PDB file of C-alpha atoms in Angstrom:
ATOM      1  CA  ASP H   1      -0.175   0.348   0.043  1.00  0.00           C
ATOM      2  CA  THR H   2       2.141   3.401  -1.213  1.00  0.00           C
ATOM      3  CA  GLY H   3      -0.387   5.971  -0.097  1.00  0.00           C
ATOM      4  CA  VAL H   4      -3.541   8.388  -1.704  1.00  0.00           C
ATOM      5  CA  SER H   5      -1.330   9.915  -4.578  1.00  0.00           C
ATOM      6  CA  GLN H   6      -1.280  12.578  -6.828  1.00  0.00           C
ATOM      7  CA  ASP H   7      -0.710  13.671 -10.103  1.00  0.00           C
ATOM      8  CA  PRO H   8       0.976  15.890 -11.687  1.00  0.00           C
ATOM      9  CA  ARG H   9       2.435  18.464  -8.323  1.00  0.00           C
ATOM     10  CA  HIS H  10       2.574  20.972 -10.272  1.00  0.00           C
ATOM     11  CA  LYS H  11       1.631  22.397 -12.853  1.00  0.00           C
ATOM     12  CA  ILE H  12       2.007  26.438 -14.196  1.00  0.00           C
ATOM     13  CA  THR H  13      -0.392  27.356 -16.544  1.00  0.00           C
ATOM     14  CA  LYS H  14      -1.853  30.865 -18.124  1.00  0.00           C
ATOM     15  CA  ARG H  15      -5.284  32.348 -17.266  1.00  0.00           C
ATOM     16  CA  GLY H  16      -8.179  30.262 -19.484  1.00  0.00           C
ATOM     17  CA  GLN H  17      -6.648  27.313 -19.674  1.00  0.00           C
ATOM     18  CA  ASN H  18      -8.145  24.099 -18.926  1.00  0.00           C
ATOM     19  CA  VAL H  19      -6.420  21.696 -16.524  1.00  0.00           C
ATOM     20  CA  THR H  20      -6.664  17.796 -15.708  1.00  0.00           C
ATOM     21  CA  PHE H  21      -5.351  16.508 -11.946  1.00  0.00           C
ATOM     22  CA  ARG H  22      -5.844  13.133 -10.821  1.00  0.00           C
ATOM     23  CA  CYS H  23      -5.799  11.249  -8.134  1.00  0.00           C
ATOM     24  CA  ASP H  24      -5.206   7.272  -6.790  1.00  0.00           C
ATOM     25  CA  PRO H  25      -6.816   6.181  -3.885  1.00  0.00           C
ATOM     26  CA  ILE H  26      -5.353   3.722  -1.344  1.00  0.00           C
ATOM     27  CA  SER H  27      -6.407   0.908  -2.598  1.00  0.00           C
ATOM     28  CA  GLU H  28      -9.919  -0.632  -1.854  1.00  0.00           C
ATOM     29  CA  HIS H  29     -10.825   3.016  -0.174  1.00  0.00           C
ATOM     30  CA  ASN H  30     -14.530   3.670  -0.647  1.00  0.00           C
ATOM     31  CA  ARG H  31     -14.739   8.160   0.182  1.00  0.00           C
ATOM     32  CA  LEU H  32     -12.704  10.470  -1.799  1.00  0.00           C
ATOM     33  CA  TYR H  33     -12.237  13.959  -1.112  1.00  0.00           C
ATOM     34  CA  TRP H  34     -10.942  16.972  -2.918  1.00  0.00           C
ATOM     35  CA  TYR H  35     -10.253  19.617  -0.505  1.00  0.00           C
ATOM     36  CA  ARG H  36      -8.002  23.071  -2.126  1.00  0.00           C
ATOM     37  CA  GLN H  37      -5.684  24.870   0.215  1.00  0.00           C
ATOM     38  CA  THR H  38      -4.475  27.991  -0.187  1.00  0.00           C
ATOM     39  CA  LEU H  39      -1.388  29.513   1.597  1.00  0.00           C
ATOM     40  CA  GLY H  40      -1.398  30.510   4.932  1.00  0.00           C
ATOM     41  CA  GLN H  41      -4.689  28.558   5.547  1.00  0.00           C
ATOM     42  CA  GLY H  42      -6.166  25.043   6.183  1.00  0.00           C
ATOM     43  CA  PRO H  43      -7.775  23.073   3.394  1.00  0.00           C
ATOM     44  CA  GLU H  44     -11.230  23.997   2.225  1.00  0.00           C
ATOM     45  CA  PHE H  45     -13.612  21.049   1.456  1.00  0.00           C
ATOM     46  CA  LEU H  46     -14.613  21.143  -2.069  1.00  0.00           C
ATOM     47  CA  THR H  47     -16.237  17.689  -2.927  1.00  0.00           C
ATOM     48  CA  TYR H  48     -16.719  13.861  -1.631  1.00  0.00           C
ATOM     49  CA  PHE H  49     -17.577  10.973  -3.790  1.00  0.00           C
ATOM     50  CA  GLN H  50     -18.259   7.404  -1.790  1.00  0.00           C
ATOM     51  CA  ASN H  51     -17.438   5.264  -5.214  1.00  0.00           C
ATOM     52  CA  GLU H  52     -18.341   6.526  -7.996  1.00  0.00           C
ATOM     53  CA  ALA H  53     -21.394   8.414  -6.488  1.00  0.00           C
ATOM     54  CA  GLN H  54     -20.763  12.316  -6.439  1.00  0.00           C
ATOM     55  CA  LEU H  55     -23.101  12.566  -3.001  1.00  0.00           C
ATOM     56  CA  GLU H  56     -21.319  16.469  -2.099  1.00  0.00           C
ATOM     57  CA  LYS H  57     -20.245  19.317  -3.755  1.00  0.00           C
ATOM     58  CA  SER H  58     -18.786  22.977  -1.624  1.00  0.00           C
ATOM     59  CA  ARG H  59     -20.268  26.110  -2.924  1.00  0.00           C
ATOM     60  CA  LEU H  60     -16.632  26.532  -3.132  1.00  0.00           C
ATOM     61  CA  LEU H  61     -16.700  24.370  -6.657  1.00  0.00           C
ATOM     62  CA  SER H  62     -17.533  26.589  -8.864  1.00  0.00           C
ATOM     63  CA  ASP H  63     -19.980  25.165 -12.301  1.00  0.00           C
ATOM     64  CA  ARG H  64     -16.098  26.023 -14.022  1.00  0.00           C
ATOM     65  CA  PHE H  65     -14.768  23.198 -11.791  1.00  0.00           C
ATOM     66  CA  SER H  66     -15.865  19.031 -12.257  1.00  0.00           C
ATOM     67  CA  ALA H  67     -14.989  15.650 -10.483  1.00  0.00           C
ATOM     68  CA  GLU H  68     -15.223  12.195 -11.489  1.00  0.00           C
ATOM     69  CA  ARG H  69     -15.064   9.294 -10.522  1.00  0.00           C
ATOM     70  CA  PRO H  70     -15.561   6.419 -13.094  1.00  0.00           C
ATOM     71  CA  LYS H  71     -15.597   2.955 -11.322  1.00  0.00           C
ATOM     72  CA  GLY H  72     -15.144   4.065  -7.699  1.00  0.00           C
ATOM     73  CA  SER H  73     -11.558   3.921  -8.277  1.00  0.00           C
ATOM     74  CA  PHE H  74      -9.467   6.842  -9.548  1.00  0.00           C
ATOM     75  CA  SER H  75     -10.246  10.286  -9.557  1.00  0.00           C
ATOM     76  CA  THR H  76      -9.739  13.294 -11.751  1.00  0.00           C
ATOM     77  CA  LEU H  77     -10.786  17.311 -10.651  1.00  0.00           C
ATOM     78  CA  GLU H  78     -10.714  19.780 -14.368  1.00  0.00           C
ATOM     79  CA  ILE H  79     -10.930  23.596 -13.913  1.00  0.00           C
ATOM     80  CA  GLN H  80     -12.289  24.201 -17.431  1.00  0.00           C
ATOM     81  CA  ARG H  81     -11.104  28.698 -17.469  1.00  0.00           C
ATOM     82  CA  THR H  82      -8.502  29.104 -15.234  1.00  0.00           C
ATOM     83  CA  GLU H  83      -8.332  32.260 -12.584  1.00  0.00           C
ATOM     84  CA  GLN H  84      -5.209  33.483 -11.322  1.00  0.00           C
ATOM     85  CA  GLY H  85      -7.945  33.026  -8.349  1.00  0.00           C
ATOM     86  CA  ASP H  86      -7.514  29.073  -8.675  1.00  0.00           C
ATOM     87  CA  SER H  87      -3.835  29.050  -7.734  1.00  0.00           C
ATOM     88  CA  ALA H  88      -3.794  26.663  -4.731  1.00  0.00           C
ATOM     89  CA  MET H  89      -2.494  23.806  -3.537  1.00  0.00           C
ATOM     90  CA  TYR H  90      -5.922  20.843  -4.637  1.00  0.00           C
ATOM     91  CA  LEU H  91      -5.301  18.351  -2.469  1.00  0.00           C
ATOM     92  CA  CYS H  92      -6.897  14.710  -1.930  1.00  0.00           C
ATOM     93  CA  ALA H  93      -7.725  12.502   0.320  1.00  0.00           C
ATOM     94  CA  SER H  94      -9.371   8.746   0.945  1.00  0.00           C
ATOM     95  CA  SER H  95     -10.805   6.799   3.869  1.00  0.00           C
ATOM     96  CA  LEU H  96     -12.564   3.407   4.530  1.00  0.00           C
ATOM     97  CA  VAL H  97     -15.876   3.824   4.276  1.00  0.00           C
ATOM     98  CA  LEU H  98     -16.742   2.696   8.089  1.00  0.00           C
ATOM     99  CA  GLY H  99     -13.948   5.094   9.147  1.00  0.00           C
ATOM    100  CA  GLU H 100     -13.203   8.545  10.115  1.00  0.00           C
ATOM    101  CA  THR H 101      -9.952   8.661   9.223  1.00  0.00           C
ATOM    102  CA  GLN H 102      -8.533  10.665   6.021  1.00  0.00           C
ATOM    103  CA  TYR H 103      -5.690  10.418   4.060  1.00  0.00           C
ATOM    104  CA  PHE H 104      -4.534  12.984   2.425  1.00  0.00           C
ATOM    105  CA  GLY H 105      -2.033  13.000  -0.107  1.00  0.00           C
ATOM    106  CA  PRO H 106       0.874  14.750  -1.535  1.00  0.00           C
ATOM    107  CA  GLY H 107      -1.332  17.758  -3.473  1.00  0.00           C
ATOM    108  CA  THR H 108      -1.168  18.967  -6.514  1.00  0.00           C
ATOM    109  CA  ARG H 109       0.194  22.357  -6.572  1.00  0.00           C
ATOM    110  CA  LEU H 110      -1.528  25.102  -9.348  1.00  0.00           C
ATOM    111  CA  LEU H 111      -0.542  28.205 -10.379  1.00  0.00           C
ATOM    112  CA  VAL H 112      -1.917  29.993 -12.586  1.00  0.00           C
ATOM    113  CA  LEU H 113      -0.161  33.300 -14.139  1.00  0.00           C
TER     114      LEU H 113
ATOM    115  CA  GLN Z   1     -21.629  27.282  12.596  1.00  0.00           C
ATOM    116  CA  GLN Z   2     -19.298  25.751  10.628  1.00  0.00           C
ATOM    117  CA  GLN Z   3     -15.991  27.109  11.509  1.00  0.00           C
ATOM    118  CA  VAL Z   4     -13.180  25.436  13.737  1.00  0.00           C
ATOM    119  CA  LYS Z   5     -11.210  28.175  15.469  1.00  0.00           C
ATOM    120  CA  GLN Z   6      -7.303  27.761  16.026  1.00  0.00           C
ATOM    121  CA  SER Z   7      -4.679  29.657  18.159  1.00  0.00           C
ATOM    122  CA  PRO Z   8      -2.558  30.766  18.520  1.00  0.00           C
ATOM    123  CA  GLN Z   9      -1.182  31.605  14.600  1.00  0.00           C
ATOM    124  CA  SER Z  10       2.103  30.749  15.239  1.00  0.00           C
ATOM    125  CA  LEU Z  11       4.210  29.453  18.814  1.00  0.00           C
ATOM    126  CA  ILE Z  12       8.151  29.160  19.063  1.00  0.00           C
ATOM    127  CA  VAL Z  13       9.384  26.816  21.673  1.00  0.00           C
ATOM    128  CA  GLN Z  14      12.762  25.234  22.979  1.00  0.00           C
ATOM    129  CA  LYS Z  15      13.556  21.810  22.580  1.00  0.00           C
ATOM    130  CA  GLY Z  16      11.391  19.856  25.295  1.00  0.00           C
ATOM    131  CA  GLY Z  17       8.852  22.195  25.454  1.00  0.00           C
ATOM    132  CA  ILE Z  18       4.769  21.540  25.684  1.00  0.00           C
ATOM    133  CA  PRO Z  19       3.520  23.720  22.300  1.00  0.00           C
ATOM    134  CA  ILE Z  20       0.083  23.581  23.529  1.00  0.00           C
ATOM    135  CA  ILE Z  21      -2.152  24.164  20.687  1.00  0.00           C
ATOM    136  CA  ASN Z  22      -6.310  24.775  20.849  1.00  0.00           C
ATOM    137  CA  CYS Z  23      -9.456  24.990  18.898  1.00  0.00           C
ATOM    138  CA  ALA Z  24     -13.022  25.637  19.387  1.00  0.00           C
ATOM    139  CA  TYR Z  25     -16.032  24.968  17.054  1.00  0.00           C
ATOM    140  CA  GLU Z  26     -19.939  25.589  17.561  1.00  0.00           C
ATOM    141  CA  ASN Z  27     -21.599  22.503  15.860  1.00  0.00           C
ATOM    142  CA  THR Z  28     -22.364  20.421  18.040  1.00  0.00           C
ATOM    143  CA  ALA Z  29     -22.971  17.384  15.075  1.00  0.00           C
ATOM    144  CA  PHE Z  30     -19.230  17.413  14.823  1.00  0.00           C
ATOM    145  CA  ASP Z  31     -18.770  13.992  16.911  1.00  0.00           C
ATOM    146  CA  TYR Z  32     -14.897  13.503  15.080  1.00  0.00           C
ATOM    147  CA  PHE Z  33     -11.509  15.438  15.952  1.00  0.00           C
ATOM    148  CA  PRO Z  34      -8.566  14.644  14.282  1.00  0.00           C
ATOM    149  CA  TRP Z  35      -5.343  16.371  14.435  1.00  0.00           C
ATOM    150  CA  TYR Z  36      -2.878  16.981  11.102  1.00  0.00           C
ATOM    151  CA  GLN Z  37       0.899  18.136  10.765  1.00  0.00           C
ATOM    152  CA  GLN Z  38       1.937  19.074   7.592  1.00  0.00           C
ATOM    153  CA  PHE Z  39       5.342  20.554   6.329  1.00  0.00           C
ATOM    154  CA  PRO Z  40       5.684  22.481   3.028  1.00  0.00           C
ATOM    155  CA  GLY Z  41       5.070  20.725   0.412  1.00  0.00           C
ATOM    156  CA  LYS Z  42       3.640  17.702   1.813  1.00  0.00           C
ATOM    157  CA  GLY Z  43       0.060  16.297   2.391  1.00  0.00           C
ATOM    158  CA  PRO Z  44      -1.271  16.623   6.002  1.00  0.00           C
ATOM    159  CA  ALA Z  45      -0.981  13.686   8.159  1.00  0.00           C
ATOM    160  CA  LEU Z  46      -2.919  12.946  10.283  1.00  0.00           C
ATOM    161  CA  LEU Z  47      -1.436  13.051  14.145  1.00  0.00           C
ATOM    162  CA  ILE Z  48      -4.418  11.522  16.400  1.00  0.00           C
ATOM    163  CA  ALA Z  49      -7.855  11.389  16.691  1.00  0.00           C
ATOM    164  CA  ILE Z  50     -10.461  11.845  19.122  1.00  0.00           C
ATOM    165  CA  ARG Z  51     -14.386  11.685  20.172  1.00  0.00           C
ATOM    166  CA  PRO Z  52     -16.175  13.064  22.426  1.00  0.00           C
ATOM    167  CA  ASP Z  53     -16.878  10.888  24.777  1.00  0.00           C
ATOM    168  CA  VAL Z  54     -13.451  10.639  26.040  1.00  0.00           C
ATOM    169  CA  SER Z  55     -11.780  13.906  27.379  1.00  0.00           C
ATOM    170  CA  GLU Z  56      -8.230  13.110  26.774  1.00  0.00           C
ATOM    171  CA  LYS Z  57      -6.308  10.154  24.461  1.00  0.00           C
ATOM    172  CA  LYS Z  58      -2.576   9.813  24.560  1.00  0.00           C
ATOM    173  CA  GLU Z  59      -0.085   8.802  21.429  1.00  0.00           C
ATOM    174  CA  GLY Z  60       3.664   8.442  22.249  1.00  0.00           C
ATOM    175  CA  ARG Z  61       4.121  11.947  22.578  1.00  0.00           C
ATOM    176  CA  PHE Z  62       1.002  13.382  21.520  1.00  0.00           C
ATOM    177  CA  THR Z  63      -1.556  14.631  23.706  1.00  0.00           C
ATOM    178  CA  ILE Z  64      -5.591  15.440  22.573  1.00  0.00           C
ATOM    179  CA  SER Z  65      -7.512  17.478  25.450  1.00  0.00           C
ATOM    180  CA  PHE Z  66     -11.222  17.637  25.198  1.00  0.00           C
ATOM    181  CA  ASN Z  67     -13.475  20.044  27.180  1.00  0.00           C
ATOM    182  CA  LYS Z  68     -17.235  18.600  24.978  1.00  0.00           C
ATOM    183  CA  SER Z  69     -19.149  21.602  27.130  1.00  0.00           C
ATOM    184  CA  ALA Z  70     -16.441  23.935  26.275  1.00  0.00           C
ATOM    185  CA  LYS Z  71     -16.929  22.707  22.722  1.00  0.00           C
ATOM    186  CA  GLN Z  72     -13.059  23.300  23.229  1.00  0.00           C
ATOM    187  CA  PHE Z  73      -9.871  20.686  21.880  1.00  0.00           C
ATOM    188  CA  SER Z  74      -6.530  20.972  22.312  1.00  0.00           C
ATOM    189  CA  LEU Z  75      -3.599  19.592  21.037  1.00  0.00           C
ATOM    190  CA  HIS Z  76      -0.159  19.016  23.571  1.00  0.00           C
ATOM    191  CA  ILE Z  77       3.126  17.955  22.407  1.00  0.00           C
ATOM    192  CA  MET Z  78       5.664  16.391  25.381  1.00  0.00           C
ATOM    193  CA  ASP Z  79       8.937  16.897  25.128  1.00  0.00           C
ATOM    194  CA  SER Z  80       9.467  18.565  21.567  1.00  0.00           C
ATOM    195  CA  GLN Z  81      12.292  18.300  18.496  1.00  0.00           C
ATOM    196  CA  PRO Z  82      13.275  20.712  16.613  1.00  0.00           C
ATOM    197  CA  GLY Z  83      11.481  17.795  14.338  1.00  0.00           C
ATOM    198  CA  ASP Z  84       8.433  18.224  14.888  1.00  0.00           C
ATOM    199  CA  SER Z  85       8.761  21.965  13.645  1.00  0.00           C
ATOM    200  CA  ALA Z  86       5.645  21.632  11.001  1.00  0.00           C
ATOM    201  CA  THR Z  87       2.176  23.726  11.062  1.00  0.00           C
ATOM    202  CA  TYR Z  88      -0.292  21.815  12.952  1.00  0.00           C
ATOM    203  CA  PHE Z  89      -3.942  21.718  11.991  1.00  0.00           C
ATOM    204  CA  CYS Z  90      -7.202  21.037  13.758  1.00  0.00           C
ATOM    205  CA  ALA Z  91      -9.943  19.413  12.529  1.00  0.00           C
ATOM    206  CA  ALA Z  92     -14.098  18.343  12.850  1.00  0.00           C
ATOM    207  CA  SER Z  93     -16.755  16.555  11.375  1.00  0.00           C
ATOM    208  CA  GLY Z  94     -19.503  14.501  11.023  1.00  0.00           C
ATOM    209  CA  GLY Z  95     -22.751  13.873   9.530  1.00  0.00           C
ATOM    210  CA  ALA Z  96     -22.341  11.312   5.923  1.00  0.00           C
ATOM    211  CA  THR Z  97     -20.254  12.182   4.464  1.00  0.00           C
ATOM    212  CA  ASN Z  98     -17.486  13.325   7.343  1.00  0.00           C
ATOM    213  CA  LYS Z  99     -15.721  16.058   5.426  1.00  0.00           C
ATOM    214  CA  LEU Z 100     -13.083  17.637   7.406  1.00  0.00           C
ATOM    215  CA  ILE Z 101     -13.776  20.900   8.448  1.00  0.00           C
ATOM    216  CA  PHE Z 102     -10.258  22.763   9.120  1.00  0.00           C
ATOM    217  CA  GLY Z 103      -8.880  25.499  11.046  1.00  0.00           C
ATOM    218  CA  THR Z 104      -6.481  28.376   9.979  1.00  0.00           C
ATOM    219  CA  GLY Z 105      -3.125  25.941  10.667  1.00  0.00           C
ATOM    220  CA  THR Z 106      -0.605  26.764  13.521  1.00  0.00           C
ATOM    221  CA  LEU Z 107       2.910  27.519  12.726  1.00  0.00           C
ATOM    222  CA  LEU Z 108       5.128  25.687  15.330  1.00  0.00           C
ATOM    223  CA  ALA Z 109       9.146  26.101  15.350  1.00  0.00           C
ATOM    224  CA  VAL Z 110      11.280  24.222  17.833  1.00  0.00           C
ATOM    225  CA  GLN Z 111      14.474  25.625  18.535  1.00  0.00           C
ATOM    226  CA  PRO Z 112      17.393  23.364  19.488  1.00  0.00           C
TER     227      PRO Z 112
END
């Protein structure tokens, strides 16, 4: 078990471009979460999947953001028409259905120029 | 009501000291209170967690104290070491999704 992995680790893009991040949770973890962390702040919840179903989305997740978890395995987070305010660390976490411990990946740091 | 308030914002202690970080919450539906440690450029890593049916939990050098009536909880780090220098976040969760609501973090520096 190698833990939660995220790809890429860093992404620099120009304003208006689309970006996609990938998260591979710990195997057999049914719950998957996306959070966003800006400098000097704690992570903020974006969205939650149980298996392949997206069960909750934060109001932070504007219509430019979309997340998927096909087949209940890895997940992708896409940001369309990026804005400078999207610059942040995007964190993925996973947990077992009946457990509470969320294990975080290393994050994808996004910089929008 | 979803907020978790954390203090202090930063903390400097000498090696061997006992830094204490405090958090407070409003939402009585929260039923799980973890602490995470984060190093620069890394994701948060779980240190220790507590549920409101216990007032204290200890794991190694880390202790959580929990006061349900005051809706407050705190992290104590015994015999702190320079390697403990990191940012510490308290969090709370509850309900069907168990999404975590994080505090704003405490930057701890342990001087040798």
